[in-house]
mmCIF file of C-alpha atoms and ligand atoms in Angstrom:
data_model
loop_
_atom_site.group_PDB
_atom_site.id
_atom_site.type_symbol
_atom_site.label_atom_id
_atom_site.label_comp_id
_atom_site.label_asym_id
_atom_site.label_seq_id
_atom_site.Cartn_x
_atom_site.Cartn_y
_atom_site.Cartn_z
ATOM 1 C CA UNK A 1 -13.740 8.743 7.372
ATOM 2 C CA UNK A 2 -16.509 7.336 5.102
ATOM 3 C CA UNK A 3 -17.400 3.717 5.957
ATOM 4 C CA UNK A 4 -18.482 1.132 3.448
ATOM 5 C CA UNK A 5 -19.471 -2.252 4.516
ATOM 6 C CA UNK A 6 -19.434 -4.846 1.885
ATOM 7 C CA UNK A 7 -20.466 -8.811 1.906
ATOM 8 C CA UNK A 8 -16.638 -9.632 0.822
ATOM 9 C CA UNK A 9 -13.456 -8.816 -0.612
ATOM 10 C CA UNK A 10 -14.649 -9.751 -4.030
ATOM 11 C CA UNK A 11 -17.421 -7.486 -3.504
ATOM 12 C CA UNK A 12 -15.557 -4.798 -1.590
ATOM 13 C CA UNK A 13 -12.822 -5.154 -4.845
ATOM 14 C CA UNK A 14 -15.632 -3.682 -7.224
ATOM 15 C CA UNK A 15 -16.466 -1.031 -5.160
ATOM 16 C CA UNK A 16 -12.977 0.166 -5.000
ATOM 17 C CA UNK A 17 -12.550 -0.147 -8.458
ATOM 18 C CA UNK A 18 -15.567 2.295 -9.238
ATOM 19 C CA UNK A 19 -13.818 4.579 -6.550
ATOM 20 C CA UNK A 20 -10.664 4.412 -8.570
ATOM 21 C CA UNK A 21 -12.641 4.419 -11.870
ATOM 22 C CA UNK A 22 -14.482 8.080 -10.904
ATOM 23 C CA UNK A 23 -11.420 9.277 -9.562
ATOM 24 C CA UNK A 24 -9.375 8.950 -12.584
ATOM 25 C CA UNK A 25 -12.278 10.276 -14.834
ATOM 26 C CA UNK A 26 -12.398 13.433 -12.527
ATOM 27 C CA UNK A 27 -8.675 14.171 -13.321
ATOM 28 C CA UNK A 28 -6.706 11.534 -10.466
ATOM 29 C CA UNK A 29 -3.253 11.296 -12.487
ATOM 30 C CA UNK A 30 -0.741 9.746 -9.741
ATOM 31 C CA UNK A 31 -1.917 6.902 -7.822
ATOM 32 C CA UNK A 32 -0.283 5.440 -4.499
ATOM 33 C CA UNK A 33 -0.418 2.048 -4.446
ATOM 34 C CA UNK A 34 0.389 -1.438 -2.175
ATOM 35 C CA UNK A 35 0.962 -4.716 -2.100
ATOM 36 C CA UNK A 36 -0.070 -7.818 0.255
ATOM 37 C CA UNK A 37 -3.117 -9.346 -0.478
ATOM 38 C CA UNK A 38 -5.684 -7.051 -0.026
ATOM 39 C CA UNK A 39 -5.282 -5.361 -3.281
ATOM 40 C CA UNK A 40 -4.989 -8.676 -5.610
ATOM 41 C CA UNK A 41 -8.804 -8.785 -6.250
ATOM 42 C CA UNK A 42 -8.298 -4.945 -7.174
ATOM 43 C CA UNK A 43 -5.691 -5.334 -9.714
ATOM 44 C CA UNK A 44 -7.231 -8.016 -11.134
ATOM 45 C CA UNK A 45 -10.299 -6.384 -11.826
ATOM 46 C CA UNK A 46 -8.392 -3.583 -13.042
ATOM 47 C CA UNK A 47 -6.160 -6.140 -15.710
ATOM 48 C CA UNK A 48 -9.547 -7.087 -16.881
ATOM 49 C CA UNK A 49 -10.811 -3.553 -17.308
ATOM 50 C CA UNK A 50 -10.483 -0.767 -20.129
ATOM 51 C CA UNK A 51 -8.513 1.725 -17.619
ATOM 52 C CA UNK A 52 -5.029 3.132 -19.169
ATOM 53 C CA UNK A 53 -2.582 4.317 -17.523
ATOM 54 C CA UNK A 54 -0.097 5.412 -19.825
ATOM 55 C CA UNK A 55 -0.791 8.748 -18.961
ATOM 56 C CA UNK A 56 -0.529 8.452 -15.808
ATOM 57 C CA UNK A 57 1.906 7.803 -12.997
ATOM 58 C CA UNK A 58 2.343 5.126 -9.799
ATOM 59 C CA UNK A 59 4.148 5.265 -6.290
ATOM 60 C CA UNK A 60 4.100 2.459 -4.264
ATOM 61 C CA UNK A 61 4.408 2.532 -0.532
ATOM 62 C CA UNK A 62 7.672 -0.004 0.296
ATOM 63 C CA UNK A 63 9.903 -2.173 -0.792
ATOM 64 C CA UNK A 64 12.489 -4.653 0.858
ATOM 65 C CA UNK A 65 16.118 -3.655 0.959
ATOM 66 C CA UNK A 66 18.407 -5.968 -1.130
ATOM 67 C CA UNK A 67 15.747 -7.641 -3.130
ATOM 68 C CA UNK A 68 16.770 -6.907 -6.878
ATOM 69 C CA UNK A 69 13.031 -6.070 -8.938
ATOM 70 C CA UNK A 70 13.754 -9.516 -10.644
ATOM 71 C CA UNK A 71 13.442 -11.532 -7.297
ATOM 72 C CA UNK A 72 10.333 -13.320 -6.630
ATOM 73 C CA UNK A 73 9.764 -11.805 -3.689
ATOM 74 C CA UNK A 74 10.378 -8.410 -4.198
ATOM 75 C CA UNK A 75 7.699 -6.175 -4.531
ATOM 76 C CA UNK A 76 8.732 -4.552 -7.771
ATOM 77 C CA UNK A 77 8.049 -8.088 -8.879
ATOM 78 C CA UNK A 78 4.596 -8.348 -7.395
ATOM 79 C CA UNK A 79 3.660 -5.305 -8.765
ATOM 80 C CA UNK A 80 5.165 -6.443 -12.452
ATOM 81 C CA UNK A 81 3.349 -9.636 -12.064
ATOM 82 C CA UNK A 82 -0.024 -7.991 -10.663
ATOM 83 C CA UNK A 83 -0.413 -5.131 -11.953
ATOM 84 C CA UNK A 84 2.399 -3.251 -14.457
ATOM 85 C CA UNK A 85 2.989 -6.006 -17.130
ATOM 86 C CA UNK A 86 -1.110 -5.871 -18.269
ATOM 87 C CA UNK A 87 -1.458 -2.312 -17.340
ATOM 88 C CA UNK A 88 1.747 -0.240 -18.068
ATOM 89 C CA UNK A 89 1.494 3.575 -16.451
ATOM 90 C CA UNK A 90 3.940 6.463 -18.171
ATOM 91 C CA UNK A 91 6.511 5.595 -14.794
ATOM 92 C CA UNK A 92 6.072 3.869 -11.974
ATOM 93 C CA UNK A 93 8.166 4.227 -8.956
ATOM 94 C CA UNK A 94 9.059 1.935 -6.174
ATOM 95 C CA UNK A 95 11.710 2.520 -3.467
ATOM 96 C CA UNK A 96 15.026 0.662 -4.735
ATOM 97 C CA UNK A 97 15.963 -1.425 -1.785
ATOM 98 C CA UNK A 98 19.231 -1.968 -3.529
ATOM 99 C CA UNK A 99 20.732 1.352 -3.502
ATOM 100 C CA UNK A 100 24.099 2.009 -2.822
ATOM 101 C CA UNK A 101 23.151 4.616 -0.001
ATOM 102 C CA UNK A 102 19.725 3.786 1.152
ATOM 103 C CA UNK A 103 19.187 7.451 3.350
ATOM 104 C CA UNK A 104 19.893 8.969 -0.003
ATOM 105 C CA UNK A 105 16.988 6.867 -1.378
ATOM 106 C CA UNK A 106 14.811 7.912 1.100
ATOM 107 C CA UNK A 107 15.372 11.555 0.376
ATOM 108 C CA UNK A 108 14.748 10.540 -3.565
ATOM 109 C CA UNK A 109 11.450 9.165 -2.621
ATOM 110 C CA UNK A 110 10.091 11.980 -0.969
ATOM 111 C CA UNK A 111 11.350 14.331 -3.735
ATOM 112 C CA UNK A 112 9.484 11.713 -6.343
ATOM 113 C CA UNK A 113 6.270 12.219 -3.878
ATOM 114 C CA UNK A 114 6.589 16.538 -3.665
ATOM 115 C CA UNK A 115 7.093 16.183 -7.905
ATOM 116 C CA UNK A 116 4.247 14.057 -8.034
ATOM 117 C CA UNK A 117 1.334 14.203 -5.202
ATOM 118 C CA UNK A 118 -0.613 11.296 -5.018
ATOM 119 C CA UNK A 119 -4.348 11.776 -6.001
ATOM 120 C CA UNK A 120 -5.462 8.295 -4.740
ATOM 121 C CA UNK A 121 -3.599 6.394 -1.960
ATOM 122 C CA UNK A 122 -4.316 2.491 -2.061
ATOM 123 C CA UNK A 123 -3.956 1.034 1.094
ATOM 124 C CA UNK A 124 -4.327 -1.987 3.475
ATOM 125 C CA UNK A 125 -4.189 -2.625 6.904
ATOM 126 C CA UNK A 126 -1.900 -5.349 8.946
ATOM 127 C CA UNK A 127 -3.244 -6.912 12.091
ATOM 128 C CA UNK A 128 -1.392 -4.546 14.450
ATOM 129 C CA UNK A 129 -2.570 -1.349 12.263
ATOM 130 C CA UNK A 130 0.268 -0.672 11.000
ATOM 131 C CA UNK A 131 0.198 1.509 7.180
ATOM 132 C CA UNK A 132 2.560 0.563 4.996
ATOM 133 C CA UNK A 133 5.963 -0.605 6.847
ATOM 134 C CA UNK A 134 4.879 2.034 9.309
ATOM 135 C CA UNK A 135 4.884 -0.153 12.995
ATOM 136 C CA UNK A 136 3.141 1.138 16.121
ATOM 137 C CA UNK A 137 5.781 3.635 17.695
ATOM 138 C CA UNK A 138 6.232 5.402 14.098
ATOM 139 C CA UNK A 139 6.259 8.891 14.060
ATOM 140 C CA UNK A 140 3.463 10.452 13.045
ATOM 141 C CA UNK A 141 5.882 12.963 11.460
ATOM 142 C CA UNK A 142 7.644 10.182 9.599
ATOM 143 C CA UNK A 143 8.697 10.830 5.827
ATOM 144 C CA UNK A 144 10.128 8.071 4.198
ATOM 145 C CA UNK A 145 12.464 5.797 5.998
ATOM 146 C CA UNK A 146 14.548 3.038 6.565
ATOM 147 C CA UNK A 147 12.718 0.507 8.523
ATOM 148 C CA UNK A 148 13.823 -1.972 10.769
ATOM 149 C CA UNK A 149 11.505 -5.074 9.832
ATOM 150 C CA UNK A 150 10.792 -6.864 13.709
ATOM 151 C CA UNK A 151 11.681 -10.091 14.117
ATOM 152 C CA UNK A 152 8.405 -10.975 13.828
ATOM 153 C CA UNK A 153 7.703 -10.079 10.324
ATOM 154 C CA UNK A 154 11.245 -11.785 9.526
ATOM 155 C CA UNK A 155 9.896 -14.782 11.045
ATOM 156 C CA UNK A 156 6.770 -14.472 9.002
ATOM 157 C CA UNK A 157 8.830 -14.193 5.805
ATOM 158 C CA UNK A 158 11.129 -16.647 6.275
ATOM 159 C CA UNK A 159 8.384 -19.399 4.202
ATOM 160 C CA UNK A 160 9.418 -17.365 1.624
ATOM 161 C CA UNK A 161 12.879 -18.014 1.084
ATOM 162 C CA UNK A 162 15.121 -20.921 1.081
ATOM 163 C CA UNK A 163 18.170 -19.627 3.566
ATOM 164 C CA UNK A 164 17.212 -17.618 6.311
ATOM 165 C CA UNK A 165 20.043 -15.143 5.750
ATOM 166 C CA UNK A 166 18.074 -14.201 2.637
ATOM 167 C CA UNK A 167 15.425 -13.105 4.033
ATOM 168 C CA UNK A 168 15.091 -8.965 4.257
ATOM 169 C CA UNK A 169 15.909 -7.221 7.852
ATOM 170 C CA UNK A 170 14.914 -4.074 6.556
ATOM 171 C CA UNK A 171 12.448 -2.186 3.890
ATOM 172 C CA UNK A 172 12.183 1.408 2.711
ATOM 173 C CA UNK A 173 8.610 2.681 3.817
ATOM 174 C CA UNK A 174 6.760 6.081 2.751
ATOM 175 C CA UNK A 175 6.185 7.512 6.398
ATOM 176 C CA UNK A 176 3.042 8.271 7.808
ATOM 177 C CA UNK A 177 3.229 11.968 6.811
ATOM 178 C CA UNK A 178 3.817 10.503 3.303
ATOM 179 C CA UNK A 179 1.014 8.583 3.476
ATOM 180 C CA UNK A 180 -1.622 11.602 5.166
ATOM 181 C CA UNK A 181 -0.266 13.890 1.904
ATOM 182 C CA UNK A 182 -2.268 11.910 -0.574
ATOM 183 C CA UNK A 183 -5.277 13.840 -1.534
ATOM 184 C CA UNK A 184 -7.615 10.797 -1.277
ATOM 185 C CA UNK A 185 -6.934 7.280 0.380
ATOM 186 C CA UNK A 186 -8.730 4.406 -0.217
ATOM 187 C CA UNK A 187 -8.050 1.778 2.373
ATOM 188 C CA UNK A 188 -9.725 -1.761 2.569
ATOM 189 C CA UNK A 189 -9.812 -4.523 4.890
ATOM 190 C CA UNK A 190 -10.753 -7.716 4.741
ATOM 191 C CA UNK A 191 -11.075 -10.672 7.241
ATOM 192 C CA UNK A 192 -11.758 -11.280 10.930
ATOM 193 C CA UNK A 193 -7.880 -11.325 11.504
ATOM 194 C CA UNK A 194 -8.520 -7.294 10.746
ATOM 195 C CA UNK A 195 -11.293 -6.731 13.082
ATOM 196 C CA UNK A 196 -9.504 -5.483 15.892
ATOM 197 C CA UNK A 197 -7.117 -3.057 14.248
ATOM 198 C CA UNK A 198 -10.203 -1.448 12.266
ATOM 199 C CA UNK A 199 -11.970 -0.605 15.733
ATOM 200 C CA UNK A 200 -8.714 0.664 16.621
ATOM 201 C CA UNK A 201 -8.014 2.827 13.563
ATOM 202 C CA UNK A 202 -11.699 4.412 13.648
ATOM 203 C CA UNK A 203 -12.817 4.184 18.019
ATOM 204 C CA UNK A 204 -9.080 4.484 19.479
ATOM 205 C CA UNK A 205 -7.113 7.055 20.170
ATOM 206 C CA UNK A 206 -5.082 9.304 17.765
ATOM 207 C CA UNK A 207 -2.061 7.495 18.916
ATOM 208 C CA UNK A 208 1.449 6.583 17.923
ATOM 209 C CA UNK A 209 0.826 3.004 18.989
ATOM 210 C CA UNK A 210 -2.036 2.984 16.126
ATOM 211 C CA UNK A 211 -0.204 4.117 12.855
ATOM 212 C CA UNK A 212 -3.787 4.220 11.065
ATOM 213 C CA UNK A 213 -5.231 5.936 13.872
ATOM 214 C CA UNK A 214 -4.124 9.053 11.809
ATOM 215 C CA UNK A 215 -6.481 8.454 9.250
ATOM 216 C CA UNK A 216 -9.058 9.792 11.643
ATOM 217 C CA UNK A 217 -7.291 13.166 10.989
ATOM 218 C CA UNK A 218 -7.284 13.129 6.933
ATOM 219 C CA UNK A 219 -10.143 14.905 5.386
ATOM 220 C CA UNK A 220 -10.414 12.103 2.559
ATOM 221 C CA UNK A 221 -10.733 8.514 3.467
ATOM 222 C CA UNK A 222 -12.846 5.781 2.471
ATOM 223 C CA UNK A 223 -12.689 2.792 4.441
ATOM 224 C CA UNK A 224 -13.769 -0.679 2.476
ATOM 225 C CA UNK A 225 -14.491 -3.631 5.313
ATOM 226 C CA UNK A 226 -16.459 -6.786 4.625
ATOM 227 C CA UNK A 227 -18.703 -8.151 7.175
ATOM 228 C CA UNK A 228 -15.652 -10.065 9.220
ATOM 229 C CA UNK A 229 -13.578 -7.144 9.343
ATOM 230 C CA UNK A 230 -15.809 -4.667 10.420
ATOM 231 C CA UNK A 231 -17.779 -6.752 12.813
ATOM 232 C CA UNK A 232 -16.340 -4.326 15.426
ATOM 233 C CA UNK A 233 -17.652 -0.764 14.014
HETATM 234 P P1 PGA B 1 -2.219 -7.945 3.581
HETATM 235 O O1 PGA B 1 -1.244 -6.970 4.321
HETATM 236 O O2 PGA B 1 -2.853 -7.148 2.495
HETATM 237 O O3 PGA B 1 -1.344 -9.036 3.035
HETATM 238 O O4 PGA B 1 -3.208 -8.415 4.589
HETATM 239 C C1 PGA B 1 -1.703 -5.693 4.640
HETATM 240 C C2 PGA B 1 -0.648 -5.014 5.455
HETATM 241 O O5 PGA B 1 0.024 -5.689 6.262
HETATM 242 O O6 PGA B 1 -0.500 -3.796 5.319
#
């Protein structure tokens, strides 16, 4: 894992986008890409940018189940809003949490991911290290799945949303094996509140308990931290 330490996110943003700028001019044609707010300073600089994507196609990690792509909370929407409406690629695919028979879905995904291996894997980093919707205990083995969103995260979300019986128990999630068959991944954290699950990803154990630990076994990742969240490597 390459390490680059930036001042902050703004910062670390450019740096990623020159990653993802060289990478596309050497050939990168499918991108992986996430949501949350590490990324925003990304896609913004990429909105502002001369990159096209209209040859080129998207998969993004996860999305809520039962969240139409309309809803505001969706992340079809975030990605519409962020990203797709200013910078259109030829398709872009996100898990559709509304499907009739979501373990059909999942097998969809992962046919969409062998038809179209991702060259460049965007990703962040939550505070317990989890990878996408990917929580400690995931199998390292894991293709895409139907998760089971702890009450924790449903707590989280509730802000979100007016009732709390609309609030998502559950997401579709690329698995961790998903995730490790991208070519190249680009994952950046920002903030003390990342510190600790950094140290873990790079110092700890190849564990289970530390879905990023895995990284440690990919032959392609660059790691973007500012000063807060890698004050512990
Ligand atoms: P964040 O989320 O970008 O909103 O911090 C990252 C994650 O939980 O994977």
């Amino acid at each position: 894992m390459k390490t680059i330490k930036v001042k902050n996110k703004t910062e670390g943003s450019k740096v990623a986008f020159k990653i993802l700028q060289e990478e596309i001019e050497a050939g990168a044609k499918t991108l992986g890409l996430a949501t949350g707010s590490t990324p925003l300073e990304l896609y913004k600089e990429i909105r502002e940018s001369h990159l096209d994507f209209s040859d080129m196609v998207s998969i993004n990690l996860d999305e809520y189940v039962g969240l139409s792509a309309d809803d505001k909370q969706s992340y079809a929407y975030f990605m519409k809003q962020n990203l797709f409406a200013a910078k259109p690629f030829k398709k872009s695919y996100l898990p559709n949490g509304l499907a009739a028979d979501l373990a059909k879905e999942t097998e969809y995904y992962d046919q969409i991911l062998a038809q179209y291996p991702i060259d460049l894997q965007i990703l962040g980093i939550g505070r317990n290290a989890h990878i996408g919707f990917n929580e400690p205990g995931t199998a390292f083995s894991s293709q895409t799945h139907l998760v089971d969103l702890t009450p924790s995260t449903i707590a989280a979300n509730s802000r979100f949303f007016e009732k709390a019986e609309d609030v998502p128990k559950q997401a579709i999630s690329m698995g961790l094996a998903s995730i490790m068959s991208a070519k190249m991944i680009l994952l950046m954290a920002f903030g003390e509140e990342k510190a600790e699950a950094v140290a873990a990803m790079i110092k700890g154990p190849v564990t289970e308990e530390i879905p990023a630990s895995i990284l440690q076994t990919h032959p392609k990742v660059i790691l973007i931290v500012d000063e807060k969240a890698g004050a512990g490597i």
